[in-house]
Amino acid sequence: MNVLRFKKGYKDWETTYDVELDYEYDERLEKKMSSLIICRQDLGKKAVVPWQVFENYATGHMEGTFADASGLRIGRVNGKLSITQGYNFNVVIHQDQIEAIRRAAKNLVEDVSSSVENILKEYALRA
């Protein structure tokens, strides 16, 4: 997992939070993003956002509000991405932060030791 930290006060950012990028390997043994974990250290809480949902909002392919059974709610407000979970977990992700997250995810997916992936694929083919 890779972690990005966004600190309150830099630019107009309202909150300090960490973003963990989680990934998995698909059936073809290729790395793909699976989720975005947003951690508020000051609250000791996390929200897990499915990567595809985040990506749809980040690229503008999704309108309205996304909500799931865990209380996670995602929506666009004034060009920013608002993520809430429960009553006291709220994070506003600015456009420059969205772009940084997407860049880091792209680098994470592409920046895999090809030798490690080749060994994994070779081992899986033998099994």
PDB file of C-alpha atoms in Angstrom:
ATOM      1  CA  MET A   1       0.000   0.000   0.000  1.00  0.00           C
ATOM      2  CA  ASN A   2       1.161   3.517  -0.769  1.00  0.00           C
ATOM      3  CA  VAL A   3       0.235   6.460   1.434  1.00  0.00           C
ATOM      4  CA  LEU A   4      -0.240  10.132   0.545  1.00  0.00           C
ATOM      5  CA  ARG A   5      -0.588  12.772   3.256  1.00  0.00           C
ATOM      6  CA  PHE A   6      -2.510  15.990   2.716  1.00  0.00           C
ATOM      7  CA  LYS A   7      -2.029  18.619   5.425  1.00  0.00           C
ATOM      8  CA  LYS A   8      -4.473  21.251   6.586  1.00  0.00           C
ATOM      9  CA  GLY A   9      -3.412  24.790   5.766  1.00  0.00           C
ATOM     10  CA  TYR A  10      -1.518  23.979   2.595  1.00  0.00           C
ATOM     11  CA  LYS A  11      -3.251  25.919  -0.164  1.00  0.00           C
ATOM     12  CA  ASP A  12      -6.880  26.044   1.025  1.00  0.00           C
ATOM     13  CA  TRP A  13      -7.050  22.502   2.358  1.00  0.00           C
ATOM     14  CA  GLU A  14      -9.414  22.213   5.327  1.00  0.00           C
ATOM     15  CA  THR A  15      -8.343  18.889   6.780  1.00  0.00           C
ATOM     16  CA  THR A  16      -5.258  16.789   7.376  1.00  0.00           C
ATOM     17  CA  TYR A  17      -5.763  13.240   6.175  1.00  0.00           C
ATOM     18  CA  ASP A  18      -3.900  10.293   4.695  1.00  0.00           C
ATOM     19  CA  VAL A  19      -4.867   8.389   1.586  1.00  0.00           C
ATOM     20  CA  GLU A  20      -3.819   4.760   1.282  1.00  0.00           C
ATOM     21  CA  LEU A  21      -3.916   3.242  -2.182  1.00  0.00           C
ATOM     22  CA  ASP A  22      -4.838  -0.423  -2.107  1.00  0.00           C
ATOM     23  CA  TYR A  23      -4.528  -2.774  -5.049  1.00  0.00           C
ATOM     24  CA  GLU A  24      -5.002  -6.379  -6.011  1.00  0.00           C
ATOM     25  CA  TYR A  25      -4.079  -8.681  -8.851  1.00  0.00           C
ATOM     26  CA  ASP A  26      -6.762  -9.727 -11.314  1.00  0.00           C
ATOM     27  CA  GLU A  27      -7.192 -13.159 -12.882  1.00  0.00           C
ATOM     28  CA  ARG A  28      -4.546 -12.279 -15.510  1.00  0.00           C
ATOM     29  CA  LEU A  29      -2.158 -11.418 -12.645  1.00  0.00           C
ATOM     30  CA  GLU A  30      -2.137  -7.743 -13.553  1.00  0.00           C
ATOM     31  CA  LYS A  31      -2.153  -5.153 -10.810  1.00  0.00           C
ATOM     32  CA  LYS A  32      -5.274  -3.018 -10.507  1.00  0.00           C
ATOM     33  CA  MET A  33      -6.476  -0.489  -7.982  1.00  0.00           C
ATOM     34  CA  SER A  34      -9.105  -1.825  -5.594  1.00  0.00           C
ATOM     35  CA  SER A  35      -9.775   0.897  -3.035  1.00  0.00           C
ATOM     36  CA  LEU A  36      -8.900   4.256  -1.611  1.00  0.00           C
ATOM     37  CA  ILE A  37      -8.649   4.319   2.185  1.00  0.00           C
ATOM     38  CA  ILE A  38      -9.000   7.772   3.700  1.00  0.00           C
ATOM     39  CA  CYS A  39      -7.630   8.048   7.235  1.00  0.00           C
ATOM     40  CA  ARG A  40      -8.305  10.901   9.634  1.00  0.00           C
ATOM     41  CA  GLN A  41      -5.613  10.467  12.285  1.00  0.00           C
ATOM     42  CA  ASP A  42      -7.160  13.200  14.454  1.00  0.00           C
ATOM     43  CA  LEU A  43     -10.386  11.184  14.693  1.00  0.00           C
ATOM     44  CA  GLY A  44      -8.831   7.741  14.531  1.00  0.00           C
ATOM     45  CA  LYS A  45     -11.254   6.807  11.740  1.00  0.00           C
ATOM     46  CA  LYS A  46     -11.080   5.492   8.196  1.00  0.00           C
ATOM     47  CA  ALA A  47     -13.374   5.403   5.203  1.00  0.00           C
ATOM     48  CA  VAL A  48     -12.879   2.864   2.432  1.00  0.00           C
ATOM     49  CA  VAL A  49     -13.923   4.044  -1.016  1.00  0.00           C
ATOM     50  CA  PRO A  50     -14.087   1.524  -3.861  1.00  0.00           C
ATOM     51  CA  TRP A  51     -11.576   2.638  -6.485  1.00  0.00           C
ATOM     52  CA  GLN A  52     -14.063   2.527  -9.350  1.00  0.00           C
ATOM     53  CA  VAL A  53     -16.457   4.831  -7.478  1.00  0.00           C
ATOM     54  CA  PHE A  54     -13.653   7.303  -6.742  1.00  0.00           C
ATOM     55  CA  GLU A  55     -12.457   7.140 -10.349  1.00  0.00           C
ATOM     56  CA  ASN A  56     -15.972   7.771 -11.688  1.00  0.00           C
ATOM     57  CA  TYR A  57     -16.306  10.923  -9.563  1.00  0.00           C
ATOM     58  CA  ALA A  58     -12.729  12.029 -10.272  1.00  0.00           C
ATOM     59  CA  THR A  59     -13.281  11.878 -14.020  1.00  0.00           C
ATOM     60  CA  GLY A  60     -16.745  13.434 -13.889  1.00  0.00           C
ATOM     61  CA  HIS A  61     -18.537  10.285 -15.054  1.00  0.00           C
ATOM     62  CA  MET A  62     -20.754  10.181 -11.986  1.00  0.00           C
ATOM     63  CA  GLU A  63     -23.261  12.767 -10.839  1.00  0.00           C
ATOM     64  CA  GLY A  64     -25.335  12.935  -7.691  1.00  0.00           C
ATOM     65  CA  THR A  65     -24.511  11.156  -4.466  1.00  0.00           C
ATOM     66  CA  PHE A  66     -23.155   7.678  -3.882  1.00  0.00           C
ATOM     67  CA  ALA A  67     -24.136   5.986  -0.621  1.00  0.00           C
ATOM     68  CA  ASP A  68     -23.660   2.482   0.718  1.00  0.00           C
ATOM     69  CA  ALA A  69     -24.786   0.441   3.723  1.00  0.00           C
ATOM     70  CA  SER A  70     -21.704   1.366   5.786  1.00  0.00           C
ATOM     71  CA  GLY A  71     -22.771   5.026   5.830  1.00  0.00           C
ATOM     72  CA  LEU A  72     -20.241   6.100   3.208  1.00  0.00           C
ATOM     73  CA  ARG A  73     -21.487   9.058   1.137  1.00  0.00           C
ATOM     74  CA  ILE A  74     -19.659  10.631  -1.786  1.00  0.00           C
ATOM     75  CA  GLY A  75     -20.658  13.588  -3.884  1.00  0.00           C
ATOM     76  CA  ARG A  76     -19.370  16.633  -5.725  1.00  0.00           C
ATOM     77  CA  VAL A  77     -19.729  20.029  -4.022  1.00  0.00           C
ATOM     78  CA  ASN A  78     -18.396  23.171  -5.726  1.00  0.00           C
ATOM     79  CA  GLY A  79     -15.936  21.212  -7.847  1.00  0.00           C
ATOM     80  CA  LYS A  80     -14.582  19.275  -4.861  1.00  0.00           C
ATOM     81  CA  LEU A  81     -15.237  15.721  -3.790  1.00  0.00           C
ATOM     82  CA  SER A  82     -16.972  15.401  -0.417  1.00  0.00           C
ATOM     83  CA  ILE A  83     -16.630  12.101   1.421  1.00  0.00           C
ATOM     84  CA  THR A  84     -18.462  11.438   4.665  1.00  0.00           C
ATOM     85  CA  GLN A  85     -18.950   8.380   6.809  1.00  0.00           C
ATOM     86  CA  GLY A  86     -21.142   8.551   9.841  1.00  0.00           C
ATOM     87  CA  TYR A  87     -21.711  11.742  11.757  1.00  0.00           C
ATOM     88  CA  ASN A  88     -18.227  13.089  12.362  1.00  0.00           C
ATOM     89  CA  PHE A  89     -16.077  11.833   9.469  1.00  0.00           C
ATOM     90  CA  ASN A  90     -15.876  14.367   6.664  1.00  0.00           C
ATOM     91  CA  VAL A  91     -13.147  14.968   4.102  1.00  0.00           C
ATOM     92  CA  VAL A  92     -13.206  17.397   1.193  1.00  0.00           C
ATOM     93  CA  ILE A  93     -10.848  16.406  -1.598  1.00  0.00           C
ATOM     94  CA  HIS A  94      -9.804  19.335  -3.775  1.00  0.00           C
ATOM     95  CA  GLN A  95      -9.183  18.976  -7.497  1.00  0.00           C
ATOM     96  CA  ASP A  96      -5.390  19.159  -7.117  1.00  0.00           C
ATOM     97  CA  GLN A  97      -5.573  16.417  -4.473  1.00  0.00           C
ATOM     98  CA  ILE A  98      -7.729  14.276  -6.791  1.00  0.00           C
ATOM     99  CA  GLU A  99      -5.109  14.666  -9.510  1.00  0.00           C
ATOM    100  CA  ALA A 100      -2.306  13.742  -7.085  1.00  0.00           C
ATOM    101  CA  ILE A 101      -4.196  10.620  -5.982  1.00  0.00           C
ATOM    102  CA  ARG A 102      -4.824   9.563  -9.581  1.00  0.00           C
ATOM    103  CA  ARG A 103      -1.143  10.135 -10.504  1.00  0.00           C
ATOM    104  CA  ALA A 104       0.035   8.112  -7.511  1.00  0.00           C
ATOM    105  CA  ALA A 105      -2.374   5.298  -8.410  1.00  0.00           C
ATOM    106  CA  LYS A 106      -1.175   5.267 -12.013  1.00  0.00           C
ATOM    107  CA  ASN A 107       2.442   5.136 -10.834  1.00  0.00           C
ATOM    108  CA  LEU A 108       1.628   2.378  -8.357  1.00  0.00           C
ATOM    109  CA  VAL A 109       0.015   0.218 -11.020  1.00  0.00           C
ATOM    110  CA  GLU A 110       2.816   0.824 -13.512  1.00  0.00           C
ATOM    111  CA  ASP A 111       5.717   0.832 -11.051  1.00  0.00           C
ATOM    112  CA  VAL A 112       5.895  -2.823 -10.257  1.00  0.00           C
ATOM    113  CA  SER A 113       9.082  -4.707 -10.466  1.00  0.00           C
ATOM    114  CA  SER A 114       8.615  -6.527 -13.729  1.00  0.00           C
ATOM    115  CA  SER A 115      10.862  -9.323 -12.490  1.00  0.00           C
ATOM    116  CA  VAL A 116       8.592  -9.866  -9.476  1.00  0.00           C
ATOM    117  CA  GLU A 117       5.484  -9.894 -11.661  1.00  0.00           C
ATOM    118  CA  ASN A 118       7.112 -12.273 -14.123  1.00  0.00           C
ATOM    119  CA  ILE A 119       8.033 -14.654 -11.291  1.00  0.00           C
ATOM    120  CA  LEU A 120       4.460 -14.474  -9.963  1.00  0.00           C
ATOM    121  CA  LYS A 121       2.984 -15.167 -13.405  1.00  0.00           C
ATOM    122  CA  GLU A 122       5.396 -18.035 -14.048  1.00  0.00           C
ATOM    123  CA  TYR A 123       4.602 -19.599 -10.668  1.00  0.00           C
ATOM    124  CA  ALA A 124       0.833 -19.240 -11.227  1.00  0.00           C
ATOM    125  CA  LEU A 125       1.068 -20.855 -14.668  1.00  0.00           C
ATOM    126  CA  ARG A 126       2.875 -23.868 -13.191  1.00  0.00           C
ATOM    127  CA  ALA A 127       0.288 -24.409 -10.457  1.00  0.00           C
TER     128      ALA A 127
END
